[in-house]
Coordinates of C-alpha atoms in Angstrom, one line a residue:
M180 CA 102.3 98.9 101.3
L181 CA 101.1 95.5 99.8
A182 CA 100.4 94.1 103.5
V183 CA 98.7 97.5 104.4
A184 CA 96.7 97.3 101.2
T185 CA 95.8 93.8 101.7
I186 CA 94.7 94.4 105.6
V187 CA 92.7 97.3 104.3
F188 CA 90.7 95.3 101.5
V189 CA 90.1 92.2 103.8
Y190 CA 88.7 95.1 106.6
Y191 CA 86.6 97.0 104.5
S192 CA 85.4 93.9 102.5
S193 CA 84.3 92.2 105.9
W194 CA 83.0 95.6 106.9
T195 CA 80.8 95.8 103.7
F196 CA 80.1 92.0 102.7
I197 CA 79.9 90.2 105.8
L198 CA 78.6 92.7 108.5
P199 CA 75.4 93.5 107.4
F200 CA 74.5 89.9 107.7
V201 CA 75.7 89.3 111.5
D202 CA 73.2 89.9 114.1
E203 CA 73.6 93.6 115.6
S204 CA 74.2 92.4 119.0
H205 CA 77.4 90.3 117.9
F206 CA 80.7 91.2 119.2
L207 CA 81.9 92.0 115.6
H208 CA 80.4 95.4 115.4
Q209 CA 82.4 96.6 117.8
F210 CA 85.5 96.6 115.5
F211 CA 83.6 98.5 112.8
P212 CA 82.1 102.2 112.5
P213 CA 78.8 102.6 111.4
R214 CA 77.9 101.3 108.1
V215 CA 76.9 104.7 106.7
W216 CA 80.8 105.5 106.6
A217 CA 81.2 102.4 104.3
I218 CA 80.1 104.8 101.6
R219 CA 81.4 108.0 103.1
I220 CA 85.0 107.3 103.2
P221 CA 85.4 106.4 99.6
V222 CA 83.5 109.1 98.4
I223 CA 85.6 111.6 100.5
L224 CA 88.8 110.1 99.3
L225 CA 87.8 110.3 95.7
V226 CA 86.6 113.9 95.6
I227 CA 90.0 114.8 97.3
A228 CA 92.0 112.6 94.9
F229 CA 90.0 114.3 92.0
G230 CA 91.1 117.5 93.6
I231 CA 94.5 117.1 93.6
V232 CA 94.6 115.9 90.2
G233 CA 92.6 118.9 89.0
T234 CA 94.9 121.2 90.7
F235 CA 97.7 119.4 89.4
V236 CA 96.5 119.2 85.5
S237 CA 95.6 123.2 85.7
S238 CA 98.8 124.0 86.9
V239 CA 100.6 122.3 84.5
M240 CA 98.2 124.0 81.4
I241 CA 98.6 127.6 83.3
K242 CA 102.6 126.9 83.3
Q243 CA 102.2 125.5 79.7
S244 CA 100.1 128.8 78.7
E245 CA 102.6 131.1 80.0
K246 CA 105.3 129.7 78.0
E247 CA 103.4 129.8 75.0
K248 CA 103.1 133.7 76.0
K249 CA 106.5 134.4 76.4
K250 CA 107.4 132.2 72.9
L251 CA 104.9 134.6 71.1
A252 CA 105.9 137.6 72.4
A253 CA 109.6 136.8 71.9
K254 CA 108.6 136.0 68.0
K255 CA 106.6 139.3 68.2
S256 CA 109.7 141.4 69.2
T257 CA 112.2 140.2 66.7

């Protein structure tokens, strides 16, 4: 996983920091997507990550609330 993370970091860093200073006719441009995706990809990943975390937190809160309601109902019935 460390090797994959390093490769992704080097690729993304060279794509965003080095490629804008290289002439557009240079052969390196064929290895990278358009620069607009340098912003879109992280934004999409962040939205997905926040959605997953939000879903997890809300499901835990709903389950906790149901447990508390059951406890209150058990106390009232005794």
